[in-house]
CSV table of C-alpha atoms in Angstrom, one decimal:
chain,number,residue,atom,x,y,z
B,23,MET,CA,3.1,15.1,0.6
B,24,ILE,CA,4.2,14.9,-3.1
B,25,TRP,CA,2.1,16.2,-6.0
B,26,ILE,CA,2.7,15.5,-9.6
B,27,LYS,CA,1.1,17.9,-12.0
B,28,ILE,CA,1.3,17.9,-15.8
B,29,ASP,CA,0.3,21.0,-17.6
B,30,GLY,CA,0.0,21.5,-21.3
B,31,VAL,CA,1.7,24.6,-22.6
B,32,GLY,CA,1.3,24.8,-26.4
B,33,ASP,CA,2.9,21.6,-27.7
B,34,GLU,CA,5.0,21.1,-24.6
B,35,THR,CA,4.2,19.4,-21.3
B,36,MET,CA,5.7,19.6,-17.9
B,37,ILE,CA,5.7,17.3,-14.9
B,38,ASP,CA,5.8,19.2,-11.6
B,39,VAL,CA,6.7,17.2,-8.5
B,40,LYS,CA,5.9,19.1,-5.4
B,41,VAL,CA,7.4,17.7,-2.2
B,42,SER,CA,6.0,18.6,1.2
B,43,MET,CA,5.2,17.1,4.6
B,44,LYS,CA,1.8,15.7,5.4
B,45,VAL,CA,1.2,17.3,8.8
B,46,THR,CA,2.7,20.7,8.3
B,47,ASN,CA,2.4,20.9,4.5
B,48,GLU,CA,5.9,22.5,4.7
B,49,PRO,CA,7.6,22.3,1.3
B,50,LEU,CA,10.9,20.4,1.2
B,51,LYS,CA,13.5,22.6,-0.5
B,52,ARG,CA,16.6,21.5,-2.4
B,53,THR,CA,15.4,17.9,-2.4
B,54,PRO,CA,16.5,15.7,-5.3
B,55,VAL,CA,13.7,14.2,-7.3
B,56,VAL,CA,14.2,11.6,-10.1
B,57,LEU,CA,11.7,10.1,-12.4
B,58,LYS,CA,12.3,6.4,-13.5
B,59,LEU,CA,10.5,5.7,-16.7
B,60,ASP,CA,8.9,2.3,-17.2
B,61,ALA,CA,9.2,2.1,-21.0
B,62,ASP,CA,13.0,1.7,-21.0
B,63,GLY,CA,14.0,1.8,-17.3
B,64,SER,CA,15.9,5.0,-17.8
B,65,GLU,CA,16.1,7.7,-15.1
B,66,THR,CA,16.0,11.4,-15.4
B,67,ALA,CA,18.8,13.5,-14.0
B,68,PRO,CA,18.1,14.6,-10.4
B,69,VAL,CA,16.1,17.8,-10.3
B,70,PHE,CA,16.2,19.7,-7.0
B,71,THR,CA,13.0,21.2,-5.6
B,72,ASP,CA,12.7,25.0,-5.5
B,73,ARG,CA,11.6,27.2,-2.6
B,74,ALA,CA,8.0,26.0,-3.2
B,75,GLY,CA,9.1,22.4,-3.0
B,76,VAL,CA,8.6,21.9,-6.7
B,77,ALA,CA,10.9,20.0,-9.2
B,78,HIS,CA,10.1,20.6,-12.8
B,79,PHE,CA,10.4,18.0,-15.6
B,80,ASP,CA,9.8,18.7,-19.3
B,81,LEU,CA,8.2,15.4,-20.1
B,82,PRO,CA,4.9,14.2,-21.5
B,83,PRO,CA,2.5,11.9,-19.6
B,84,THR,CA,4.0,8.4,-19.2
B,85,SER,CA,4.3,5.5,-16.8
B,86,GLY,CA,7.0,5.3,-14.1
B,87,LYS,CA,8.1,6.1,-10.6
B,88,VAL,CA,9.0,9.1,-8.5
B,89,LEU,CA,12.1,8.8,-6.3
B,90,VAL,CA,12.6,11.5,-3.7
B,91,SER,CA,16.1,11.6,-2.2
B,92,GLY,CA,16.6,8.1,-3.8
B,93,VAL,CA,13.5,6.6,-2.2
B,94,GLU,CA,10.6,5.3,-4.3
B,95,ARG,CA,7.4,7.2,-3.3
B,96,PHE,CA,5.1,6.6,-6.2
B,97,ASP,CA,4.6,4.2,-9.2
B,98,GLY,CA,2.0,4.5,-11.9
B,99,ARG,CA,0.9,7.0,-14.5
B,100,LEU,CA,2.8,10.3,-14.3
B,101,ASP,CA,-0.1,12.6,-15.1
B,102,GLY,CA,-2.4,15.0,-13.3
B,103,GLU,CA,-2.0,15.7,-9.6
B,104,ILE,CA,-0.9,12.7,-7.6
B,105,PRO,CA,-0.7,13.1,-3.8
B,106,ILE,CA,1.8,11.0,-1.8
B,107,GLU,CA,1.6,11.5,2.0
B,108,LEU,CA,4.8,11.5,3.9
B,109,TRP,CA,4.9,11.5,7.6
B,110,SER,CA,8.6,12.0,7.7
B,111,ILE,CA,11.6,12.1,5.4
B,112,THR,CA,12.7,8.7,6.7
B,113,GLN,CA,9.3,7.1,6.1
B,114,SER,CA,9.7,3.6,4.8
B,115,GLU,CA,9.7,3.1,1.0
B,116,ARG,CA,6.4,2.2,-0.7
B,117,ASN,CA,7.7,0.2,-3.7
B,118,SER,CA,6.0,-1.3,-6.6
B,119,LYS,CA,5.7,-4.7,-5.0
B,120,GLY,CA,3.2,-3.3,-2.5
B,121,LEU,CA,3.0,-3.7,1.2
B,122,PRO,CA,2.7,-7.0,3.1
B,123,GLY,CA,-0.8,-8.5,2.8
B,124,GLU,CA,-1.8,-6.4,-0.2
B,125,PHE,CA,-1.3,-9.3,-2.7
B,126,PRO,CA,-1.8,-13.1,-2.4
B,127,SER,CA,1.3,-15.0,-1.3
B,128,GLY,CA,2.2,-18.6,-0.9
B,129,SER,CA,2.5,-21.4,-3.4
B,130,ASN,CA,-0.5,-22.5,-5.4
B,131,ALA,CA,1.2,-25.7,-6.6
B,132,TYR,CA,-0.7,-28.9,-6.5
B,133,PRO,CA,0.3,-32.6,-7.2
B,134,GLY,CA,0.9,-33.1,-10.9
B,135,MET,CA,0.8,-29.4,-11.7
B,136,THR,CA,2.6,-28.6,-14.9
B,137,THR,CA,5.0,-25.7,-14.4
B,138,ARG,CA,7.6,-23.8,-16.4
B,139,SER,CA,10.6,-21.8,-15.3
B,140,ILE,CA,11.3,-18.1,-16.0
B,141,GLN,CA,14.8,-16.9,-15.4
B,142,VAL,CA,14.8,-13.5,-13.7
B,143,GLY,CA,18.3,-12.4,-13.0
B,144,GLU,CA,19.9,-15.1,-10.9
B,145,ARG,CA,16.5,-16.4,-9.7
B,146,THR,CA,14.4,-19.2,-11.3
B,147,ILE,CA,10.7,-18.3,-11.0
B,148,LEU,CA,8.0,-20.9,-11.4
B,149,THR,CA,4.8,-20.3,-13.3
B,150,ASP,CA,2.0,-22.6,-14.3
B,151,SER,CA,1.7,-23.8,-17.9
B,152,GLU,CA,0.0,-20.5,-18.9
B,153,GLY,CA,2.4,-18.2,-17.2
B,154,TYR,CA,0.6,-17.4,-14.0
B,155,LEU,CA,2.9,-17.2,-11.0
B,156,VAL,CA,2.9,-20.3,-8.7
B,157,ASP,CA,3.7,-17.9,-5.8
B,158,PRO,CA,2.4,-14.4,-6.4
B,159,SER,CA,4.9,-13.0,-4.0
B,160,ASP,CA,7.6,-13.8,-6.6
B,161,TRP,CA,6.4,-10.9,-8.7
B,162,SER,CA,8.8,-8.1,-9.6
B,163,GLU,CA,9.1,-5.6,-12.4
B,164,GLU,CA,12.0,-7.8,-13.7
B,165,PHE,CA,9.7,-10.8,-13.7
B,166,ALA,CA,7.1,-8.9,-15.8
B,167,ARG,CA,9.8,-7.9,-18.3
B,168,ALA,CA,11.2,-11.5,-18.4
B,169,LEU,CA,7.7,-13.0,-18.9
B,170,ALA,CA,6.9,-10.4,-21.6
B,171,ALA,CA,10.1,-11.3,-23.4
B,172,HIS,CA,9.2,-15.0,-23.2
B,173,ASP,CA,5.9,-14.1,-24.8
B,174,GLY,CA,7.6,-12.0,-27.5
B,175,LEU,CA,6.1,-8.8,-26.1
B,176,ALA,CA,8.1,-5.6,-25.8
B,177,LEU,CA,6.7,-3.6,-22.9
B,178,ASN,CA,6.1,0.1,-23.5
B,179,ALA,CA,4.6,2.8,-21.3
B,180,GLU,CA,1.1,1.8,-22.1
B,181,HIS,CA,1.6,-1.8,-21.2
B,182,TRP,CA,3.1,-0.6,-17.9
B,183,GLU,CA,0.1,1.7,-17.2
B,184,VAL,CA,-2.2,-1.3,-17.5
B,185,ILE,CA,0.1,-3.5,-15.4
B,186,ARG,CA,0.2,-0.9,-12.6
B,187,PHE,CA,-3.5,-0.2,-12.9
B,188,LEU,CA,-4.2,-4.0,-12.5
B,189,ARG,CA,-2.1,-4.2,-9.4
B,190,ALA,CA,-3.4,-0.9,-7.9
B,191,SER,CA,-7.0,-2.1,-8.6
B,192,TYR,CA,-6.4,-5.4,-6.8
B,193,VAL,CA,-5.0,-3.6,-3.7
B,194,LYS,CA,-8.1,-1.3,-3.7
B,195,ARG,CA,-10.8,-3.9,-4.3
B,196,GLY,CA,-9.2,-7.2,-3.4
B,197,THR,CA,-10.1,-8.7,-6.7
B,198,GLN,CA,-8.9,-8.6,-10.3
B,199,ALA,CA,-10.2,-5.8,-12.5
B,200,THR,CA,-12.5,-6.8,-15.4
B,201,VAL,CA,-12.0,-5.7,-19.0
B,202,ARG,CA,-15.0,-3.4,-18.5
B,203,ASP,CA,-13.1,-1.7,-15.6
B,204,MET,CA,-10.1,-1.2,-17.7
B,205,ILE,CA,-12.0,0.3,-20.6
B,206,ALA,CA,-13.8,2.7,-18.3
B,207,HIS,CA,-10.5,3.8,-16.7
B,208,PHE,CA,-8.3,4.1,-19.8
B,209,ARG,CA,-11.0,5.7,-21.9
B,210,LYS,CA,-10.8,8.6,-19.5
B,211,ILE,CA,-7.0,9.1,-19.8
B,212,TRP,CA,-6.3,7.7,-23.3
B,213,GLY,CA,-9.5,8.7,-25.2
B,214,SER,CA,-12.1,6.5,-26.9
B,215,GLU,CA,-9.8,5.1,-29.6
B,216,LYS,CA,-7.1,3.7,-27.3
B,217,GLY,CA,-9.3,3.2,-24.3
B,218,SER,CA,-11.2,0.5,-26.1
B,219,ASN,CA,-11.5,-3.3,-25.9
B,220,ARG,CA,-9.9,-3.6,-29.3
B,221,TYR,CA,-6.8,-1.6,-28.5
B,222,LEU,CA,-6.3,-3.3,-25.1
B,223,HIS,CA,-6.4,-6.6,-26.9
B,224,GLN,CA,-3.9,-5.3,-29.4
B,225,LEU,CA,-1.6,-4.4,-26.5
B,226,PHE,CA,-1.9,-7.9,-25.0
B,227,PRO,CA,-2.4,-10.3,-27.9
B,228,ARG,CA,-2.0,-13.5,-25.8
B,229,GLY,CA,-5.3,-13.6,-24.1
B,230,GLY,CA,-6.1,-9.9,-23.8
B,231,PRO,CA,-5.5,-7.5,-20.9
B,232,GLN,CA,-7.2,-9.7,-18.4
B,233,LYS,CA,-5.4,-12.9,-19.1
B,234,GLN,CA,-2.0,-11.7,-20.3
B,235,GLY,CA,-2.3,-8.5,-18.3
B,236,ASN,CA,-2.9,-10.4,-15.1
B,237,ARG,CA,0.0,-12.8,-15.8
B,238,LEU,CA,2.4,-9.9,-16.3
B,239,ALA,CA,1.0,-8.1,-13.2
B,240,GLY,CA,1.6,-11.2,-11.1
B,241,LEU,CA,-2.1,-11.8,-10.3
B,242,LEU,CA,-3.9,-15.1,-10.3
B,243,ARG,CA,-6.2,-16.3,-13.0
B,244,THR,CA,-9.8,-15.1,-12.8
B,245,LYS,CA,-13.2,-16.4,-13.9
B,246,GLY,CA,-14.2,-13.0,-15.1
B,247,GLU,CA,-14.1,-11.5,-18.6
B,248,HIS,CA,-11.4,-12.8,-20.9
């Protein structure tokens, strides 16, 4: 099991990643832990866990991933205590694209559909005329960055927190989150000023967090709030 804990100490903060096994709760010592930050894609230098299985990082809350021994074990907001259950050190990676069956897959194209192309590395990804993926299984973090650049949007940690919340919410509920869901969630972690409808729409100026947010998160269009 992995725990991430952020404690405020004066004006400083610290992210503690505690690595242990699910069944025995035995701490994993001398295990390299790396944080990959969403805002710029940078990685911290590896920090080895101590005798208690804890790796310490002097960083404020942000959005990103936790890699243990080079394997992705968590993606989302790096804040509070986040448990990740590991049955073994060789357990398969749980990456940000999710597990098979968690998200829609297959082409949604229909005769006469207007599409546009987004270049993602060496791949050409098709979206509809608004930017929703034709095949949701084509989603990747690189796609989100490419689509955002196409929209003239520079993704920061807050954008990524929303994108990851939208994908996690879909996995949990099987449907897209509403703006009301987002406000309730982000008000708790960002406060009332940033966790507001107005601020979320400032973050996603092209249709708000539900339209533009869902497009960037690789989710299909919804008939809910816009």
